[in-house]
XYZ file of C-alpha atoms in Angstrom:
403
model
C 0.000 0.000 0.000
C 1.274 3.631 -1.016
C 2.594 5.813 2.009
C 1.818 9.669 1.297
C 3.755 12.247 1.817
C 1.622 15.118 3.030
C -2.010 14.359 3.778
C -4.429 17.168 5.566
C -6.381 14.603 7.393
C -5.614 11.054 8.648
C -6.716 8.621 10.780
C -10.452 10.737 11.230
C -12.791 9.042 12.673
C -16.045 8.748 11.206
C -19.417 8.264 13.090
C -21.530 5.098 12.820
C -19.735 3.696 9.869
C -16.142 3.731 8.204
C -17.300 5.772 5.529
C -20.200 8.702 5.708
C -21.451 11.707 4.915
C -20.430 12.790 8.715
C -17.151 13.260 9.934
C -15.489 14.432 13.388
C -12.598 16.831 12.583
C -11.078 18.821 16.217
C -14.139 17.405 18.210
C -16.884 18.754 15.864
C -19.066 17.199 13.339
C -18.815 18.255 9.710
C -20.641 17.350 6.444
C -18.435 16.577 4.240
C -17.951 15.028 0.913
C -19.054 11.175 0.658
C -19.465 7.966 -1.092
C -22.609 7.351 0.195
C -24.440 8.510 -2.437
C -27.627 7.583 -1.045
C -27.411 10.146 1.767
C -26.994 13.187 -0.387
C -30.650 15.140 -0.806
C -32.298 15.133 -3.982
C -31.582 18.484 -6.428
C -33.375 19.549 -9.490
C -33.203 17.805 -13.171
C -29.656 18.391 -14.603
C -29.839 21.451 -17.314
C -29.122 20.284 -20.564
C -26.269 22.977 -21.014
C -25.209 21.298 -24.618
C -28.590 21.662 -25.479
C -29.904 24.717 -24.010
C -28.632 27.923 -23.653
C -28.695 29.690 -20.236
C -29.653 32.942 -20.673
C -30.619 35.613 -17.948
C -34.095 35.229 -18.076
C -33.416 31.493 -17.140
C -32.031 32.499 -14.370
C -35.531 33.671 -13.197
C -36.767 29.865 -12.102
C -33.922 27.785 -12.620
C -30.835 28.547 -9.668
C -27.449 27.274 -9.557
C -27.042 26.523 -6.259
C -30.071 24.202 -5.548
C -28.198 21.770 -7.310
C -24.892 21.732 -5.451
C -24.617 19.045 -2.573
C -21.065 18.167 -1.005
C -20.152 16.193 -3.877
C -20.628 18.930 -6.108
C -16.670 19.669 -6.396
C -14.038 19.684 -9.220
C -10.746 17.480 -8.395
C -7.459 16.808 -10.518
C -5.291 14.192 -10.340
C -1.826 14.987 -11.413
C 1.644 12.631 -11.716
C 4.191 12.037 -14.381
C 4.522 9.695 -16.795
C 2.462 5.873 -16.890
C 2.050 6.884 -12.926
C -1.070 5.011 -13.046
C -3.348 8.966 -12.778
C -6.379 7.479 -15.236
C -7.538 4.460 -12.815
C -7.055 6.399 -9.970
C -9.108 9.294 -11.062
C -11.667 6.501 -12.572
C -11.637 4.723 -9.161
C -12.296 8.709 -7.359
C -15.138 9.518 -10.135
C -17.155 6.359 -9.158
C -16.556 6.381 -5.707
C -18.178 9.992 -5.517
C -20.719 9.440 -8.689
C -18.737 12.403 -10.728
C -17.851 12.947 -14.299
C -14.915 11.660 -15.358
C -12.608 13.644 -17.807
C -9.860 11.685 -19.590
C -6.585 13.450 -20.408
C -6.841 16.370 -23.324
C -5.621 15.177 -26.130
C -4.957 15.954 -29.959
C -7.511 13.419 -30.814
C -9.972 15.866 -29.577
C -8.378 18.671 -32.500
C -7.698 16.077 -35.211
C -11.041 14.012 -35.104
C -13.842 15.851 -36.482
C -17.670 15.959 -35.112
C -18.184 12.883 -37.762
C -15.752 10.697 -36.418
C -13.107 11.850 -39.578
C -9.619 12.054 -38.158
C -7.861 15.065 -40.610
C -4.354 13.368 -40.314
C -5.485 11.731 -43.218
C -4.998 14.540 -45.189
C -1.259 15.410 -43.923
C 0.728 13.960 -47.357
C -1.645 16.478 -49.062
C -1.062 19.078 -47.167
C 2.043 21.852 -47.115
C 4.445 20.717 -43.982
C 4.264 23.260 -42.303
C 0.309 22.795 -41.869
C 0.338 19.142 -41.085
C -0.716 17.252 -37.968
C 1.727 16.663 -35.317
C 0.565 14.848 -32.369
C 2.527 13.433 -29.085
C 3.634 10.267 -30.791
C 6.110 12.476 -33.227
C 6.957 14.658 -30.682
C 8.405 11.454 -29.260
C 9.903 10.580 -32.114
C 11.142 14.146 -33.242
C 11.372 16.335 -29.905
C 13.490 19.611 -31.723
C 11.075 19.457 -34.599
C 9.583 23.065 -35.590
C 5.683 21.855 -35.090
C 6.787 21.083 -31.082
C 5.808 24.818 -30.135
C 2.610 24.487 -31.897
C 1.210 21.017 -30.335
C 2.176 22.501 -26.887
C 0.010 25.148 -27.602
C -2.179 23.379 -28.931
C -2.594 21.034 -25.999
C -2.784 23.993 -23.542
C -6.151 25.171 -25.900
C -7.577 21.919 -25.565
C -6.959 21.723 -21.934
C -8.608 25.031 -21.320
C -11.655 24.266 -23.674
C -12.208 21.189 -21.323
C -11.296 22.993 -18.214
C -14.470 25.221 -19.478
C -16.358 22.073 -20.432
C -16.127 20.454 -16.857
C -17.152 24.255 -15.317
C -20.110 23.814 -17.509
C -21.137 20.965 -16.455
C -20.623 21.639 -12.101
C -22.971 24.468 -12.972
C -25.439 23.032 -15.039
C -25.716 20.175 -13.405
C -24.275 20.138 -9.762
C -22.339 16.565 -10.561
C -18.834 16.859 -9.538
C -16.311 16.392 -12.667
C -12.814 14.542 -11.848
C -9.906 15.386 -14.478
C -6.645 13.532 -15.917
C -4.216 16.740 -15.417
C -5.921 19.574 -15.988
C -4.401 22.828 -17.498
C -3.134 24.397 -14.827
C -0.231 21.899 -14.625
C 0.591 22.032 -18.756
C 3.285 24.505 -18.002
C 5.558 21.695 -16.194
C 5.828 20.389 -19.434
C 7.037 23.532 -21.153
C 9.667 23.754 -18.665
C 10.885 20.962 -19.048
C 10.504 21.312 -22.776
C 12.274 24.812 -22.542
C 15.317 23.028 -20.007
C 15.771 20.609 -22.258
C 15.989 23.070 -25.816
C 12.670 21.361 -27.306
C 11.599 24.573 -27.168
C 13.198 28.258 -28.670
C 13.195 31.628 -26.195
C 10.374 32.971 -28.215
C 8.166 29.973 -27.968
C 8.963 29.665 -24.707
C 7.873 33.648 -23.698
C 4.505 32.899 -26.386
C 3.021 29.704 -24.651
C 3.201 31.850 -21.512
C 1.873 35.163 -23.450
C -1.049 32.402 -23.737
C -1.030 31.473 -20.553
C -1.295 35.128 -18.803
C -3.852 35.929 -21.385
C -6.373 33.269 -20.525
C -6.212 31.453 -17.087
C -7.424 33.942 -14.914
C -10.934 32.878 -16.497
C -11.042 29.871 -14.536
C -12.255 29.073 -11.407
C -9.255 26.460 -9.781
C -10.325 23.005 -8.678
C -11.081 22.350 -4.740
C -8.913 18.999 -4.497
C -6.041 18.153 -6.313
C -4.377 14.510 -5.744
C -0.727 13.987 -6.903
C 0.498 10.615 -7.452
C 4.423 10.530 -6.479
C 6.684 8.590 -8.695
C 10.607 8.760 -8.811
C 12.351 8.897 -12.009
C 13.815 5.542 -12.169
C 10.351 4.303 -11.225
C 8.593 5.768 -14.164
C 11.483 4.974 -16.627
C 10.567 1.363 -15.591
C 6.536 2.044 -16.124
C 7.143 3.261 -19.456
C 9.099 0.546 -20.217
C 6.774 -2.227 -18.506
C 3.650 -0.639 -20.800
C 5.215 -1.230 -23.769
C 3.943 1.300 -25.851
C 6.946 1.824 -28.583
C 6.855 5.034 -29.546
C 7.761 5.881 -26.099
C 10.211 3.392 -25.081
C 12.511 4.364 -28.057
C 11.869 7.898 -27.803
C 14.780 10.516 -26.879
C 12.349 13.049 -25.488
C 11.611 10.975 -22.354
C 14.623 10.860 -20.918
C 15.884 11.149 -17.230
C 16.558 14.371 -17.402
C 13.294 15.996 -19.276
C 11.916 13.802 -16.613
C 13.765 15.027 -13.618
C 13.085 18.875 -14.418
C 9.012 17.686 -15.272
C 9.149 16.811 -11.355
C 10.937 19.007 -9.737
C 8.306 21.750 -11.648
C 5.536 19.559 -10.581
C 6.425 19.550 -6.646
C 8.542 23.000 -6.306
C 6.081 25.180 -8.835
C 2.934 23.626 -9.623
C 2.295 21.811 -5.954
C 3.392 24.710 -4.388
C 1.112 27.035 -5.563
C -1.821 25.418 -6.115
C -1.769 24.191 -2.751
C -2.973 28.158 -1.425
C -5.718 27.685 -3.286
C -6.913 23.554 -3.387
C -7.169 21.268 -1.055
C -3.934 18.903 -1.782
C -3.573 14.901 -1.301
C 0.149 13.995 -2.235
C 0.986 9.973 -1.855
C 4.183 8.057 -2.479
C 2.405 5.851 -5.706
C 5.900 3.736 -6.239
C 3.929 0.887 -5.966
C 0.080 1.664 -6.812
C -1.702 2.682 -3.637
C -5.042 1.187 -1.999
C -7.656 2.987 -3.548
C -9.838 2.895 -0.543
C -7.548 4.559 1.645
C -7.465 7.411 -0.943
C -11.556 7.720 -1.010
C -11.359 7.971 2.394
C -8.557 10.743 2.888
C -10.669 12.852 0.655
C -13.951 12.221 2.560
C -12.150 13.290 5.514
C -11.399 16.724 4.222
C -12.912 19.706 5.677
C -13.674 22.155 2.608
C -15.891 24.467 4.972
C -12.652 25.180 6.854
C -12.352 28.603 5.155
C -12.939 31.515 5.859
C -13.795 35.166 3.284
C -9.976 35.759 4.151
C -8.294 32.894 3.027
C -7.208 32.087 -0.853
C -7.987 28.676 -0.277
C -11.342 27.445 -2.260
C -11.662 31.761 -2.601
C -12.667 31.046 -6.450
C -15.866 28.586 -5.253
C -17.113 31.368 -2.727
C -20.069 33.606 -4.190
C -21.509 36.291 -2.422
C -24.921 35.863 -4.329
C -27.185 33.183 -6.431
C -26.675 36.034 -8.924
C -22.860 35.808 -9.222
C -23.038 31.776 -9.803
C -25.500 32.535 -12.547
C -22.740 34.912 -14.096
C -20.320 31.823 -14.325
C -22.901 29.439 -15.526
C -23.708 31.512 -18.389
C -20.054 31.955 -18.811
C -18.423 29.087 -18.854
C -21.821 27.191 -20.419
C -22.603 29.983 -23.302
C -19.849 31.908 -23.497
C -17.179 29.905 -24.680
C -16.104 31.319 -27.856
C -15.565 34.662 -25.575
C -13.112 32.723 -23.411
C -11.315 30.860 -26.503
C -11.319 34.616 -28.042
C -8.200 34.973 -25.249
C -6.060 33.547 -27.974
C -5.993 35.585 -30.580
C -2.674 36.280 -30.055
C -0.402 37.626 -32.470
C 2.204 35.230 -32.940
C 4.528 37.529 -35.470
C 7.618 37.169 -32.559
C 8.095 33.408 -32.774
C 8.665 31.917 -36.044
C 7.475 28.102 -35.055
C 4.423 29.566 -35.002
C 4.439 31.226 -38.450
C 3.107 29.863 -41.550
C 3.826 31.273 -45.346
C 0.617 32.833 -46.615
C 0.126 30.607 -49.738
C 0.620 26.895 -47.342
C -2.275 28.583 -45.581
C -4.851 28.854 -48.453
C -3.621 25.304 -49.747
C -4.541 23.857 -46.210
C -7.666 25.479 -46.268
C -8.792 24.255 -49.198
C -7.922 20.812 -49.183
C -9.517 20.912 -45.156
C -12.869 22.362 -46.937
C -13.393 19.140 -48.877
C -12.677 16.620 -46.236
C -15.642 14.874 -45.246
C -17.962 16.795 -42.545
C -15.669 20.310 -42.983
C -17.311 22.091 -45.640
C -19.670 23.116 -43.241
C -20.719 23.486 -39.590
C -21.851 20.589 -38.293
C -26.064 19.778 -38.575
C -25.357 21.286 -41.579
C -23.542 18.716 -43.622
C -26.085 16.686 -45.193
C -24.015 14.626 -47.398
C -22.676 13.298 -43.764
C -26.093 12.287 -42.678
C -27.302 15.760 -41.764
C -30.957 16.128 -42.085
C -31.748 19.458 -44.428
C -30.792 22.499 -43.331
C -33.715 24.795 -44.829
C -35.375 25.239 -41.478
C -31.950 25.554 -39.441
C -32.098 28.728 -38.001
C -29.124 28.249 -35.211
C -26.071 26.260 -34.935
C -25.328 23.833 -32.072
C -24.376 24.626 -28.532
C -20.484 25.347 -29.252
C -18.838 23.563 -25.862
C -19.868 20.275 -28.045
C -18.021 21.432 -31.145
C -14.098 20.373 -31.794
C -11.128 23.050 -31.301
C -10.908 23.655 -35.768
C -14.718 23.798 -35.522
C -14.980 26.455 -33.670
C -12.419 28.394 -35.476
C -14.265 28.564 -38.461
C -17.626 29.139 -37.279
């Protein structure tokens, strides 16, 4: 079983059973969160937020806090490498009935609404304009199209960072993440220590960064899942995956500098504003004993003066309405945050002419030539009496782009 390194509450005990929805923390009882499902109250029907819009005469009879119970948090789980982050934040999403959230990925930008993944079209397409995923940065770390998938992947984090706000407010389920996009910078770091990455790519991602995070609302719990170096060289190794095993990207060092970010940056600050569960996963932990830590967790604890869990602190039903309709409707305003120009790093630049060739050989791939609903050579029923496209937190990265 895992030891843990620094743990907020241990060895609570709970009244009646070994697990509830009560808890004795400094000789008071507390509700706190629970895997007892059956004792949390009943809330209104979830709103269909990638159906319907929420608009501010909405707010009139349907609240945003009637919904919210004490499992009604958001909670990242965070490690290095084949650390073992997915089952455990599978094992934390059932255990609490949330939404799970697997890792961003590129499949999420290359894969269209119909199921068409766009790689396909790469040998048609200029190089500077074609797809370049994790599997050739493994391959290829120093190649030119590094800056833009790590930008790339930061955009895709933050569109599902919005997507799992969405859904807390809509629906008052708790969402449970694979890394989250708070964390991406560890990566650039190590990307920048190890010259994967120029000066000016380095300064742009975080021109990014500064121009859109502040939009968020940070998580209330995040778990980290502590593996050594030589550990995860030999998890990598153990999966098997080949791409990664021959790769010269994941080496000891990129590795080394990815964790020291992790625990001297990213822990560090996070932890003034998130509850934070850090174990010693060497060898993969008890599960149980992990549910139970976070039941034990006091996240009523704060005060109006402390940073701690300030962001999930409203004054007024009016002010969670705000971020509903935010984070649920106004997307596109929030992607909007990078339109940055990107004239000072030449990675990011593409010749004027590639561009129009990409664009036109993207038009004719099948379910691009037009938004989707409206594609009826896809399957799309006519589009006469369309009068509105769909709810755009459903709609891909490139999507959204064009619309």
């Amino acid at each position: 079983m895992a030891s843990f390194v620094r743990i907020a509450f241990r060895n609570i005990p709970f009244k009646g059973s070994s697990r509830g929805i009560w808890a004795e923390i400094n000789g008071q009882s507390i509700r706190t969160i629970t895997s007892r499902l059956e004792d949390l109250p009943p809330k209104p029907k979830p709103w269909n937020y990638n159906e319907r819009s929420y608009t501010y005469f909405h707010y009139l009879f349907d609240k945003t806090t009637p919904r919210f119970d004490e499992n009604t948090k958001l909670i990242v789980v965070e490690g290095p490498v084949a650390a073992g982050k997915s089952r455990c934040a599978k094992e934390i999403a059932k255990a609490f009935g949330m939404l799970y959230l697997p890792e961003a990925n590129l499949d999420m930008e290359y894969i269209n609404s119909y199921g068409y993944d766009i790689r396909q079209l790469d040998p048609m397409l200029p190089p500077d304009c074609r797809s370049f995923d994790i599997v050739d940065f493994l391959k290829n770390p120093k190649h030119k199209l590094t800056t833009r998938m790590q930008i790339q992947l930061f955009m895709i984090k933050y569109s599902q960072y919005i997507d799992a706000l969405a859904h807390i407010l809509s629906t008052g389920q708790g969402v449970v993440l694979d890394r989250c996009v708070y964390s991406d910078f560890v990566f650039v770091e190590a990307m920048y220590n190890q010259r994967y990455l120029s000066k000016a790519a380095y300064k742009k991602y975080y021109e990014y960064r500064d121009n859109t995070i502040h939009e968020l609302l940070r998580p209330h719990l995040v778990v980290y899942l502590d593996v050594p170096v030589p550990r995860v060289l030999e998890n990598i190794n153990k999966r098997n995956i080949t791409c990664e095993k021959r790769s010269q990207a994941m080496n000891p060092q990129y590795l080394e500098v990815l964790e020291k970010n992790y625990k001297q940056n990213y822990l560090k600050e996070i932890s003034t504003h998130a509850e934070l569960l850090v174990y010693d996963w060497t060898v993969e932990g008890d599960m149980e004993v992990v549910v139970e830590d976070i039941e034990a967790i006091d996240f009523e604890k704060y005060d109006d003066h402390d940073t701690n869990l300030k962001d999930w602190r409203q004054e007024f039903e009016e002010d969670w309405a705000c971020l509903r309709y935010k984070y649920a409707d106004q997307k596109d305003y929030l992607m909007a945050g990078f339109n940055v120009p990107d004239y000072d790093c030449p990675e990011l630049l593409v010749d004027a002419m590639d561009i129009k060739a990409c664009d036109a050989v993207m038009d004719e791939a099948p379910g691009n030539r037009y938004a989707p609903g409206f594609n009826i050579n896809m399957g799309d029923k006519s589009w006469l009496f369309k009068y509105k496209l769909p709810k755009k937190n459903t709609l891909p990265l490139r999507e959204r782009k064009k619309m």
